[in-house]
XYZ file of C-alpha atoms in Angstrom:
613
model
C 0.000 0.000 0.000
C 2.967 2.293 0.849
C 3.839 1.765 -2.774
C 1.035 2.848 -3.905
C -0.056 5.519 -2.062
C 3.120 7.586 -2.879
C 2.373 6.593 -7.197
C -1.110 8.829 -5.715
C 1.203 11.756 -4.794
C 2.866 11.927 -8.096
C 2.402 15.077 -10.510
C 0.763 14.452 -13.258
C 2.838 13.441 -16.308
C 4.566 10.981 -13.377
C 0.748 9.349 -12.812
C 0.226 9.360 -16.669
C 3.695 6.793 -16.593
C 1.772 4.966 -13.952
C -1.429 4.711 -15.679
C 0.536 3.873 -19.268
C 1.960 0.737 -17.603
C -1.203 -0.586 -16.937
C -3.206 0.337 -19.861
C -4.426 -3.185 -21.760
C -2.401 -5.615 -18.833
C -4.469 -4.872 -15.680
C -7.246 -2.909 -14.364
C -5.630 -0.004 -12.184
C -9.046 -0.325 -10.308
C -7.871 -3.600 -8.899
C -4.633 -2.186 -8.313
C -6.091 0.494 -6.690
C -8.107 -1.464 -4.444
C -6.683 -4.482 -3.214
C -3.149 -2.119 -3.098
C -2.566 -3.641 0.499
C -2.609 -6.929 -0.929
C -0.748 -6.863 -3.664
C 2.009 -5.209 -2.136
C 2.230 -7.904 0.815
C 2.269 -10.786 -2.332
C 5.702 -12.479 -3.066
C 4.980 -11.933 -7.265
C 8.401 -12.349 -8.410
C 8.397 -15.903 -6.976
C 4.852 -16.688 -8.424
C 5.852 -15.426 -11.880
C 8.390 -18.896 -11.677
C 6.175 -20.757 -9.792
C 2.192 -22.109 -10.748
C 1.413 -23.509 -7.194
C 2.776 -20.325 -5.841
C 0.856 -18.030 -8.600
C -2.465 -20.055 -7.764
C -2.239 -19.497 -4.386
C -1.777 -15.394 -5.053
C -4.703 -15.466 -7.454
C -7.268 -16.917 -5.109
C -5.854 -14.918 -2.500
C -7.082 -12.013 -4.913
C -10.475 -13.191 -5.312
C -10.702 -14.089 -1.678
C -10.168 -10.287 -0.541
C -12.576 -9.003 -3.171
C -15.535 -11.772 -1.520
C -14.677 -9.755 1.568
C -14.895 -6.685 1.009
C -17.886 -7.135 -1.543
C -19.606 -9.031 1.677
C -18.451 -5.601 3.439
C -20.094 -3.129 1.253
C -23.360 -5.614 1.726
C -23.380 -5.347 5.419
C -22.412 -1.675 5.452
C -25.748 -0.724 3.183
C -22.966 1.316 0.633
C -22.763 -1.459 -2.676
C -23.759 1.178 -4.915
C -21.200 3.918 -3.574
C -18.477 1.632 -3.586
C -16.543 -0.496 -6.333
C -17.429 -2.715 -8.502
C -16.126 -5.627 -6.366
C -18.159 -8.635 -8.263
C -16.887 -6.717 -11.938
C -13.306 -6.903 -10.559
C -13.711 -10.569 -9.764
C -15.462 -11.587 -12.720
C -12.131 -9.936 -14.802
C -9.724 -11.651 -13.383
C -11.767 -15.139 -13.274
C -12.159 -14.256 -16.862
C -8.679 -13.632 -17.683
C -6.561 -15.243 -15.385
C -8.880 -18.576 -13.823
C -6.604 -21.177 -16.219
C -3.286 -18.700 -16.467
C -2.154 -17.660 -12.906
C 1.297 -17.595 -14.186
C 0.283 -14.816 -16.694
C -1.160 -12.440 -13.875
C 1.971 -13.281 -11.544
C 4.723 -11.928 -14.581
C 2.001 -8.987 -15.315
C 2.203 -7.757 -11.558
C 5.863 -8.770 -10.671
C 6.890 -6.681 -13.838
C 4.402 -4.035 -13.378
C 5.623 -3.473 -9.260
C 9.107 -3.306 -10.509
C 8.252 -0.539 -12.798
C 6.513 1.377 -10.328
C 9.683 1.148 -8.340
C 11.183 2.633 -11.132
C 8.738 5.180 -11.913
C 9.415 6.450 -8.013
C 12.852 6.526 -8.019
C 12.738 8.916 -10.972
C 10.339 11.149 -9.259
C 13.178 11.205 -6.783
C 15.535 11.562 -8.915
C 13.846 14.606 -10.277
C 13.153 16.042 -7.444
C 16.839 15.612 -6.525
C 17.403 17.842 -9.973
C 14.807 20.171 -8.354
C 15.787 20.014 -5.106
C 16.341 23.981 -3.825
C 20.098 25.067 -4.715
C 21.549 26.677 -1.551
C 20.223 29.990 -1.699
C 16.926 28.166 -1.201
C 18.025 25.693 1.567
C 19.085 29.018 3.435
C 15.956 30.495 3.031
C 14.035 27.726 4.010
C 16.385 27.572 7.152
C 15.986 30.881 7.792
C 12.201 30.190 8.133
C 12.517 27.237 9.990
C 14.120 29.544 12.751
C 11.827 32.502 12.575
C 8.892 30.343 12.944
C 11.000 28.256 15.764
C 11.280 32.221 17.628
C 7.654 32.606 16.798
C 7.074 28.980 19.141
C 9.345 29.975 21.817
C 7.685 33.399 22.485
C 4.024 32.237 22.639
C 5.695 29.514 24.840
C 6.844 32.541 27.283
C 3.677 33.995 27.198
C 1.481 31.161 27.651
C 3.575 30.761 31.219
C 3.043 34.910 31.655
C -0.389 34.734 31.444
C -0.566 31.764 33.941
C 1.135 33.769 36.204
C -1.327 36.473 36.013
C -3.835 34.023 36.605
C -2.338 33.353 40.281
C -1.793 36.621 40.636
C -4.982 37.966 40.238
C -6.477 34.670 41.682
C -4.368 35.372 44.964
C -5.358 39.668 44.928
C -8.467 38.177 44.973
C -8.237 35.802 47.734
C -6.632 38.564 49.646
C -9.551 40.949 49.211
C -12.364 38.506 50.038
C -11.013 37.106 52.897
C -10.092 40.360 54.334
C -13.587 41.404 54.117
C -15.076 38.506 55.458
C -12.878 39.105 58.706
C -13.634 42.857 59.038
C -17.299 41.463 58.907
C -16.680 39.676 61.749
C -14.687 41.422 64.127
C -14.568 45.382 63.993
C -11.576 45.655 65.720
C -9.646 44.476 62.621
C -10.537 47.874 60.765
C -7.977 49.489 62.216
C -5.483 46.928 59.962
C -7.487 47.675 56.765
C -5.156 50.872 55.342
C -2.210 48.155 55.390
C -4.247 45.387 53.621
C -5.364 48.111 51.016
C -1.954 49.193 50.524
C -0.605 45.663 50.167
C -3.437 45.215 47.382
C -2.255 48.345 45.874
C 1.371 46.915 45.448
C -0.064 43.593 43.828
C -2.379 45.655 41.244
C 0.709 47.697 40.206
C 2.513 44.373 40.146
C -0.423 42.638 37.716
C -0.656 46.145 35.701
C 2.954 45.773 34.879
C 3.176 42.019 33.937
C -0.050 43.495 31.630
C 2.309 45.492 30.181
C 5.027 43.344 29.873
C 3.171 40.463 28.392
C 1.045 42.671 25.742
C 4.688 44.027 24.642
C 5.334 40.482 24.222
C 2.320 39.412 22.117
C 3.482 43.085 19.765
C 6.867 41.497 19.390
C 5.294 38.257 18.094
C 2.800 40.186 15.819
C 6.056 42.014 14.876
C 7.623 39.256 13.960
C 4.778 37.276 12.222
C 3.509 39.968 9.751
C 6.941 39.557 7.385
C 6.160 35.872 7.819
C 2.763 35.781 6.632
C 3.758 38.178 4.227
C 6.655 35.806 2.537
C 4.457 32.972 2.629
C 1.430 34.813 0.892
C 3.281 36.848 -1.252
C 6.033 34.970 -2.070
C 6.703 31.348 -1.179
C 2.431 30.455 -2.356
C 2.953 32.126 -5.773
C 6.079 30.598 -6.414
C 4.839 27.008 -5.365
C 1.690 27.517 -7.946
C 4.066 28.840 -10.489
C 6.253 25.422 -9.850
C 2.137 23.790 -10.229
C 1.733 25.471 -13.158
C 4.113 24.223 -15.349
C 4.520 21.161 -13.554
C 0.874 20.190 -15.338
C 2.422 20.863 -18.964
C 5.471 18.441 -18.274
C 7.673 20.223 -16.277
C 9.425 18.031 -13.427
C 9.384 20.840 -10.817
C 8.666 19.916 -7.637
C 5.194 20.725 -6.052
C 5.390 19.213 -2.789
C 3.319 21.143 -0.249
C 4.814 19.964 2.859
C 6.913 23.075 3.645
C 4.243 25.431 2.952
C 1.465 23.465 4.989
C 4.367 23.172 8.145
C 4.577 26.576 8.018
C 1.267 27.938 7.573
C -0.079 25.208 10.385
C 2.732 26.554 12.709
C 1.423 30.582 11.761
C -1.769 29.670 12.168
C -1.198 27.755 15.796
C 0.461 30.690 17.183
C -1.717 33.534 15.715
C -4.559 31.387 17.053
C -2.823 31.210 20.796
C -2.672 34.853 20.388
C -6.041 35.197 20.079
C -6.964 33.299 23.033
C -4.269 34.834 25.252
C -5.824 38.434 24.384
C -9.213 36.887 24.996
C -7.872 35.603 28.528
C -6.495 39.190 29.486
C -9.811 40.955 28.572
C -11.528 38.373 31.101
C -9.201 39.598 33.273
C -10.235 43.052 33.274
C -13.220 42.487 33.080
C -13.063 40.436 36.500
C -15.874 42.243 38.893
C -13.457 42.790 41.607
C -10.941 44.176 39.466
C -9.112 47.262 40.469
C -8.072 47.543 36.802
C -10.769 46.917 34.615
C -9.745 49.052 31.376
C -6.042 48.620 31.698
C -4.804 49.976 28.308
C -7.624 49.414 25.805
C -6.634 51.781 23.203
C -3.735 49.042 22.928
C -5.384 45.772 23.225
C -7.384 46.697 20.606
C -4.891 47.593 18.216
C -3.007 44.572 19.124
C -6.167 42.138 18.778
C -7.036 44.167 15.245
C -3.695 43.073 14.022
C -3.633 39.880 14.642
C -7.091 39.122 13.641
C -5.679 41.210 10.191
C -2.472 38.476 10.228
C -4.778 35.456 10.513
C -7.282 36.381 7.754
C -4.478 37.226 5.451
C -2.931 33.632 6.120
C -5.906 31.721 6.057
C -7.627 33.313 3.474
C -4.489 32.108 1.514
C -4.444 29.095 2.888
C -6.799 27.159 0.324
C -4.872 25.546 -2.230
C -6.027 23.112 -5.175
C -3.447 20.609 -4.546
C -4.243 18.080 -8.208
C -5.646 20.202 -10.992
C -8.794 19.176 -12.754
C -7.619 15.936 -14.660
C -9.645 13.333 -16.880
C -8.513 9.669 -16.148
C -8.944 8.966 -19.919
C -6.037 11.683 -20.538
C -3.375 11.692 -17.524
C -0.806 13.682 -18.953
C -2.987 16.384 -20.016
C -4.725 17.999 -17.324
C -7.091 21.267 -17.477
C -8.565 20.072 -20.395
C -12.306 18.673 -19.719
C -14.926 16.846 -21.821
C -18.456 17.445 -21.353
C -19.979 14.447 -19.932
C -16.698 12.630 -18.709
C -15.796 12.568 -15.354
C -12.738 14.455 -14.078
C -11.032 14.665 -10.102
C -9.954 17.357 -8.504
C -8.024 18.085 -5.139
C -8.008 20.653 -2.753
C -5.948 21.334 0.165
C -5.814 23.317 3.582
C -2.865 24.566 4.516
C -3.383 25.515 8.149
C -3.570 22.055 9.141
C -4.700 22.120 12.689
C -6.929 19.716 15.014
C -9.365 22.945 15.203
C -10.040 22.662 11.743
C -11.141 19.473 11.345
C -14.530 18.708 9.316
C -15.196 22.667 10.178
C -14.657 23.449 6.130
C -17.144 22.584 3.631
C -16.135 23.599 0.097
C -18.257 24.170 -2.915
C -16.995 24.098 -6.967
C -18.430 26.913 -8.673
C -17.612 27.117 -12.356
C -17.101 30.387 -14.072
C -17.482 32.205 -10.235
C -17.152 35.844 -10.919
C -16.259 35.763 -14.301
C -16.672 39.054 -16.729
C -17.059 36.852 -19.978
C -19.852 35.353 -18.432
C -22.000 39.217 -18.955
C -19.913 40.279 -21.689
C -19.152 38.242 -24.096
C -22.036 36.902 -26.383
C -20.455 34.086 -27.763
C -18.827 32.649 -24.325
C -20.319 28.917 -23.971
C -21.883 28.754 -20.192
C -21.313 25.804 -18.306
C -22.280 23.643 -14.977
C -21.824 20.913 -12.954
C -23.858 18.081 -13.846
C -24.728 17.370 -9.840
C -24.167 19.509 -7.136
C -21.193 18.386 -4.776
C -20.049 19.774 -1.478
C -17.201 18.228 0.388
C -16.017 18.443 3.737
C -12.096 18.971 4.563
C -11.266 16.307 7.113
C -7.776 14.387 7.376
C -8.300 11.413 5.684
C -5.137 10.917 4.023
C -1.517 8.920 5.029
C -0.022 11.891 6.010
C -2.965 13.646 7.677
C -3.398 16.606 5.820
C -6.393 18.278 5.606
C -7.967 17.574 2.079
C -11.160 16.533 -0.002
C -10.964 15.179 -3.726
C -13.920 15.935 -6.057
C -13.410 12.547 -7.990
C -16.611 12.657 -9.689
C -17.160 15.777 -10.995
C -18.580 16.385 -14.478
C -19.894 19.012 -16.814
C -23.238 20.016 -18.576
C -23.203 22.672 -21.835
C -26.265 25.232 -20.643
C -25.689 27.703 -23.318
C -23.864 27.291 -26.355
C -23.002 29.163 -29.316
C -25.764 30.152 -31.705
C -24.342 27.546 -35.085
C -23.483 29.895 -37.695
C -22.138 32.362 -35.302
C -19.351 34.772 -36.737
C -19.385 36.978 -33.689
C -16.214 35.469 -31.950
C -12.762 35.064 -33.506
C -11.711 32.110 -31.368
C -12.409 28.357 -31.605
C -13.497 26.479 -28.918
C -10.535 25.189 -28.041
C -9.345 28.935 -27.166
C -11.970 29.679 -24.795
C -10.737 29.523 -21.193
C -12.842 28.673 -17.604
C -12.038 28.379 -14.424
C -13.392 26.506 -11.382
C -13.032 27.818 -8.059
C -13.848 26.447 -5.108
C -15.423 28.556 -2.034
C -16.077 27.611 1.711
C -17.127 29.216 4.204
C -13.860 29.713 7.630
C -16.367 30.784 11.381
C -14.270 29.744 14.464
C -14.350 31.487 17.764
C -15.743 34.929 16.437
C -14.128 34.867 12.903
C -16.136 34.826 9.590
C -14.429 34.776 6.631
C -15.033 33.946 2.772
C -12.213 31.883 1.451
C -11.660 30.811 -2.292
C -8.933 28.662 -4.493
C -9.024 28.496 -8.070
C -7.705 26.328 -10.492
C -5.221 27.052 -13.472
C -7.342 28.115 -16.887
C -8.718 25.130 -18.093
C -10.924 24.128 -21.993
C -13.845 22.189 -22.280
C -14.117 20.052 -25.142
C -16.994 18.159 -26.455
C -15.189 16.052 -29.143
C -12.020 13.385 -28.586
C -11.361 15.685 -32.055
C -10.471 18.079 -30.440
C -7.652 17.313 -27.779
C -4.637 18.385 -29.906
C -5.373 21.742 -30.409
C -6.756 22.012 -27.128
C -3.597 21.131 -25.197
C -1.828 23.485 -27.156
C -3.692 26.416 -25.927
C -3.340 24.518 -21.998
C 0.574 24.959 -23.137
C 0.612 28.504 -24.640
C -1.773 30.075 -21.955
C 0.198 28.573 -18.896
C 3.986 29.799 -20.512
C 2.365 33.109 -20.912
C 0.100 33.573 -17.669
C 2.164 32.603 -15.102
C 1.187 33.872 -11.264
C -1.905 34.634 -10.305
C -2.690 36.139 -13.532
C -5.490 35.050 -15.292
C -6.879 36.376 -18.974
C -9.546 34.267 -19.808
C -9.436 36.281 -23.496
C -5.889 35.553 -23.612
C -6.318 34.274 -27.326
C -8.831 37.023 -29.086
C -4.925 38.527 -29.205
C -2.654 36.077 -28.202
C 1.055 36.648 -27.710
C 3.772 35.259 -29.241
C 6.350 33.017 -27.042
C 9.830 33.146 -27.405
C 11.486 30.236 -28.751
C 13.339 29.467 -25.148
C 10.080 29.531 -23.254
C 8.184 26.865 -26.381
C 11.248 25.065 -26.656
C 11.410 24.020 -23.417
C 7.829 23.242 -23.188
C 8.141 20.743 -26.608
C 10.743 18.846 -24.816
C 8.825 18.494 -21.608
C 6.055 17.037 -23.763
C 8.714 14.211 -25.388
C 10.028 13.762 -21.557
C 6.427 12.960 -20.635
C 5.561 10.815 -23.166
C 8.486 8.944 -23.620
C 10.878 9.293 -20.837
C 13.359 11.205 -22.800
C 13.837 14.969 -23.777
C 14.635 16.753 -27.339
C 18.296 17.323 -27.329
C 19.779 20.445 -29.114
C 20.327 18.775 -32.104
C 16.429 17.967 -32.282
C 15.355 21.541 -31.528
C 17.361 22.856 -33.727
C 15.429 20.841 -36.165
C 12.387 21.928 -34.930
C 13.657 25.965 -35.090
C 14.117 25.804 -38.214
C 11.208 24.574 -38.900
C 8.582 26.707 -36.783
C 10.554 30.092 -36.181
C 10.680 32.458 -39.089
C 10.383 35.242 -36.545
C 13.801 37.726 -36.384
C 13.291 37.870 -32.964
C 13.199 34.504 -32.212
C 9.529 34.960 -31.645
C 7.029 31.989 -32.641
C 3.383 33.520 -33.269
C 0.336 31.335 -32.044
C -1.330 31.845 -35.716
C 2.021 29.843 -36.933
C 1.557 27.489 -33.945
C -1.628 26.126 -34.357
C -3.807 28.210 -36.326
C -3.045 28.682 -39.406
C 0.060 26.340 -40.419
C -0.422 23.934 -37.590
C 2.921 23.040 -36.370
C 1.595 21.483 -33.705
C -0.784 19.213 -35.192
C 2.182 17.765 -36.883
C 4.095 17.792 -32.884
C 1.462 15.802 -31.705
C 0.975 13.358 -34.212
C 4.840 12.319 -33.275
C 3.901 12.262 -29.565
C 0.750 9.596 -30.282
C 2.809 7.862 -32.113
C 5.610 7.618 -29.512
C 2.761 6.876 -26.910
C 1.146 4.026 -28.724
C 3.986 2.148 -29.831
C 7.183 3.361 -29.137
C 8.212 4.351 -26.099
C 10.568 1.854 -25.347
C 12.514 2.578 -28.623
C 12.211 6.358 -28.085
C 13.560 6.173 -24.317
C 17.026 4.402 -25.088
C 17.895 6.338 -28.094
C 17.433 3.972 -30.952
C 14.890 6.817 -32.635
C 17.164 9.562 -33.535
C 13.825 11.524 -34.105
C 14.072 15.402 -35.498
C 17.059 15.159 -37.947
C 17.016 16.929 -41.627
C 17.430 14.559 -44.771
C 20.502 16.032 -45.266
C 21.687 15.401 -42.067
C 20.698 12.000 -42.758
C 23.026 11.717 -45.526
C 25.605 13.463 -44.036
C 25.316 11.054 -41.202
C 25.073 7.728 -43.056
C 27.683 8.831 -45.844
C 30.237 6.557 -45.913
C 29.212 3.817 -43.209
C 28.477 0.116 -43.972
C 25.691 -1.085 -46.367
C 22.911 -2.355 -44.113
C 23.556 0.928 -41.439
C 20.277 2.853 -41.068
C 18.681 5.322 -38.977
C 14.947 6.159 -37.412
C 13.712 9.851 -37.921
C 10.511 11.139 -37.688
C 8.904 12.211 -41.165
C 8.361 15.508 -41.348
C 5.797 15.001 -44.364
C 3.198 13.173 -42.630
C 0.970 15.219 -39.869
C -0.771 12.229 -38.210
C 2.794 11.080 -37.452
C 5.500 8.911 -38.914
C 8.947 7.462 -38.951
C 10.976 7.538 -41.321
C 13.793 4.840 -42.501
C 16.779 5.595 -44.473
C 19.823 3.460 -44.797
C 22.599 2.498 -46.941
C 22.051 0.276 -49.834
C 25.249 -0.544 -50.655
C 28.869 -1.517 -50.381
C 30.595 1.800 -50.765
C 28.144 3.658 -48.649
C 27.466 6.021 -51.176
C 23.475 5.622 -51.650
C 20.633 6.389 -48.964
């Protein structure tokens, strides 16, 4: 299960790998559900041995009988799996050829293994360089300082609490004895005076702990403000381009450790300032408005430092995805089901179950009102989630995993009013809940990156190319849902880069500079280096050409693509130049740059002296 569960934390284009290596061997639903299972199961020795592969397949069916018997008893067989569908497969398939499953998931676990140790490897590549280790160290320690002085306080306002508790015995009892006996009122002008020293005393630790909670709120606003500001938009820039094929690294543990520790003290704060207005406010108080002008200055700030962090602190962790197409997120089909998850930073017991979050598509968009030709669409069922920890690691998160989408106004057929295709029209999703704990109501959103909605297989291609083009350009929190009525070019660096991440993706190997020169050559006619979207995937339709390579890689030859033997993007005169002179029988595998549904292309040498191709 361990196994498994971190193949679920993988980006994207490292879950599409995962989901490749299953496609047409085994269901990743059974994978996905008996996960424990198969993970506890010696496969390598089954794959050599029948007896030892029967006993592993029964062992399979025998866990699905339970937990189909489960679902029974529990009242939830039509909310769970298909349990007796899963069964019936692998009776089907594997009843008279236990051997075959065995070498299926014995090769398949290894590859997984694999699959990992590249996403560590990657993240190794990605790992921060030094300058970020420091920084990261450097909040470790102010948060650390943050700790330590609530800490202090926490014991300060205990101490106030015997304090006051002990003025008060003081007072009381003294009264009670007066009461009694009258000659004792001749001792009262001492007791008052010794209650006057411990009031000045308690006023003073007042003072002395309120300049304490400043200093915290002193030191906490540059930390909210570099986590907000700066360490969030740079870990949804990393998210960003992570979902077109970069290998950046979008772990959220740092951030959620750091906004959970903000959030604990800012929260202790608030409960310490509570404590000293009860305080005051104590009937028998001889101090009952002891510095308000301050405590309310200091209790608006922090309540201004905890909305800013928490109102940041919803994140969607997985962008929309389709299981049909893993390695292209944000793009949707109407009528297929896509998952989505979101995250809560500020991970603390309090929290728990209090957050329930609601996807809204097109939430506050313009286009919506303005734009006559902008399709309008909606979930096909309504969905609210709760946040609760119900994940490995505890972290506070809910996945939409059945979320789907209904057209409710389309574009009039005939229409010549908008410029753009409907694979150029972007949406958004957002996702809004509702934060009320101990006095504070706030409104908190997250949205997710641009994403199309398609409504024909047809139209994938051209539809991931806009995914691409918008996310190199919009990067941030920027978002220009008209981005393509007037699109802007991208330099050849920044669609370079993203063409290689594609091959990386699909084939576990990058475009060297050889192969991009190619490629230059072939799509830039731009003086500055500048490749126009028109020339893209409009008009001449580079792309379509691009992708047509990448199916082709995906569907039959990624094995030959990731070790090399496919030279790929290589001129016919480099051919020649290349295969000039070398031994008849020598070829070479290119990809043909005449055919737009994608090709390769053969060329060797015919003959003794080399001098034919």
């Amino acid at each position: 299960m361990a196994q498994w569960q971190d193949l679920l934390r993988l980006d994207a284009a490292l879950q599409a790998r995962v989901s490749q290596l299953y496609e047409g061997r085994f269901p990743r639903e059974i994978r996905h559900y008996l996960c424990v299972l198969i993970e506890s199961l010696d496969w390598d020795l089954a794959a050599g041995d029948e007896n030892a592969a029967s006993t592993c397949f029964h062992a399979l069916l025998e866990d699905l009988q339970e937990q189909w018997i489960r679902s029974v008893q529990e009242n939830i067989l039509l909310q769970g799996p298909d349990y007796t569908g899963m069964k019936d497969y692998l009776l089907k398939n594997f009843e008279d050829k236990p051997l075959n499953l065995a070498v299926i998931l014995s090769e398949c676990l290894k590859e997984e293994q694999k699959i990992k140790a590249s996403a560590s490897e990657a993240q190794a590549c990605g790992s921060p360089d030094m300058d970020q280790k420091w920084k990261w160290k450097d909040m470790d320690n102010k948060i650390n300082e943050l700790k330590r002085l609530i800490m202090e306080v926490n014991k300060e306002i205990k101490s106030l609490e015997i304090l006051n508790d002990n003025l008060d015995f003081i007072q009381k009892t003294w009264q009670n004895k007066v009461e009694q006996d009258i000659g004792l009122a001749q001792s009262h002008a001492v007791v008052e005076e010794e209650c006057r020293k411990r009031t000045n005393f308690i006023i003073q630790t007042k003072q002395v702990v309120l300049q304490e909670i400043v200093n915290i709120l002193n030191l906490a606003q540059p930390i909210v403000a570099t986590l907000t500001e700066v360490e969030l938009p740079e870990w949804r820039l990393r998210q960003q381009l992570a979902c077109i094929g970069s290998l950046a690294n979008t772990c959220l543990d740092h951030l959620q450790k750091w906004f959970t520790a903000v959030a604990e003290v800012l929260l202790r704060v608030r409960e310490q300032l509570q404590k000293l207005k009860e305080q005051n406010n104590t009937p028998d108080s001889t101090d009952a408005s002891i510095l308000p002008g301050l405590m309310a200055i200091i209790e608006n700030q922090t309540l201004s430092l905890f909305t800013q962090l928490l109102a940041n602190a919803l994140v969607v962790e997985k962008q929309p995805i389709m299981s049909s197409l893993p390695q292209r997120p944000l793009i949707l089909k109407t009528g297929v089901r896509f998952s989505v998850r979101v995250r809560f930073l500020a991970n603390l017991p309090e929290f728990k179950c209090l957050l329930k979050v609601k996807p809204v598509f097109d939430k506050d968009v313009e286009e919506i009102k303005t734009v006559k030709w902008f399709r309008h669409f909606d979930f096909n069922s309504d969905e609210c989630k709760v946040l609760d920890v119900d994940s490995p690691n505890g972290d506070l998160v809910t996945e939409f995993g059945h979320m789907s989408l209904k057209e409710i106004k389309g574009r009039a057929k005939g229409s010549i009013e908008s410029r753009l295709a409907v694979t150029e029209e972007l949406h958004i999703i957002k996702f809004v809940t509702e934060f009320r704990h101990v006095g504070l109501e706030l409104n908190i959103e997250a949205s997710t990156l641009p994403v199309v909605v398609i409504s024909a297989t047809t139209q994938v291609s051209s539809a991931w190319a806009s995914i691409m083009w918008n996310n190199m350009l919009s990067t941030g929190d920027s978002r220009n849902l008209q981005l393509f009525v007037d699109p802007p070019p991208l330099t050849w660096e920044q669609l370079s880069q993203v063409l290689s991440w594609q091959f990386l993706c699909t084939g576990m190997r990058e475009l060297d500079e050889n192969q991009l020169s190619v490629l230059r050559n072939k799509i830039v006619d731009d003086p500055d280096d500048l490749v126009h979207w028109s020339k893209f995937s409009k008009n001449e339709n580079a792309w379509l050409w691009i992708d047509g390579i990448l199916d082709l890689i995906r569907k039959h030859l990624v094995d030959l693509w990731r070790d090399g033997s496919i030279m790929g993007f290589i001129s016919r005169e480099r051919t020649a130049e290349l295969l000039k002179e070398k031994r008849t029988g020598t070829f070479l595998l290119r990809f043909s740059e005449s055919k737009t549904n994608g090709a390769i292309s053969f060329s060797w040498v015919d003959n003794a002296n080399g001098d034919r191709v």
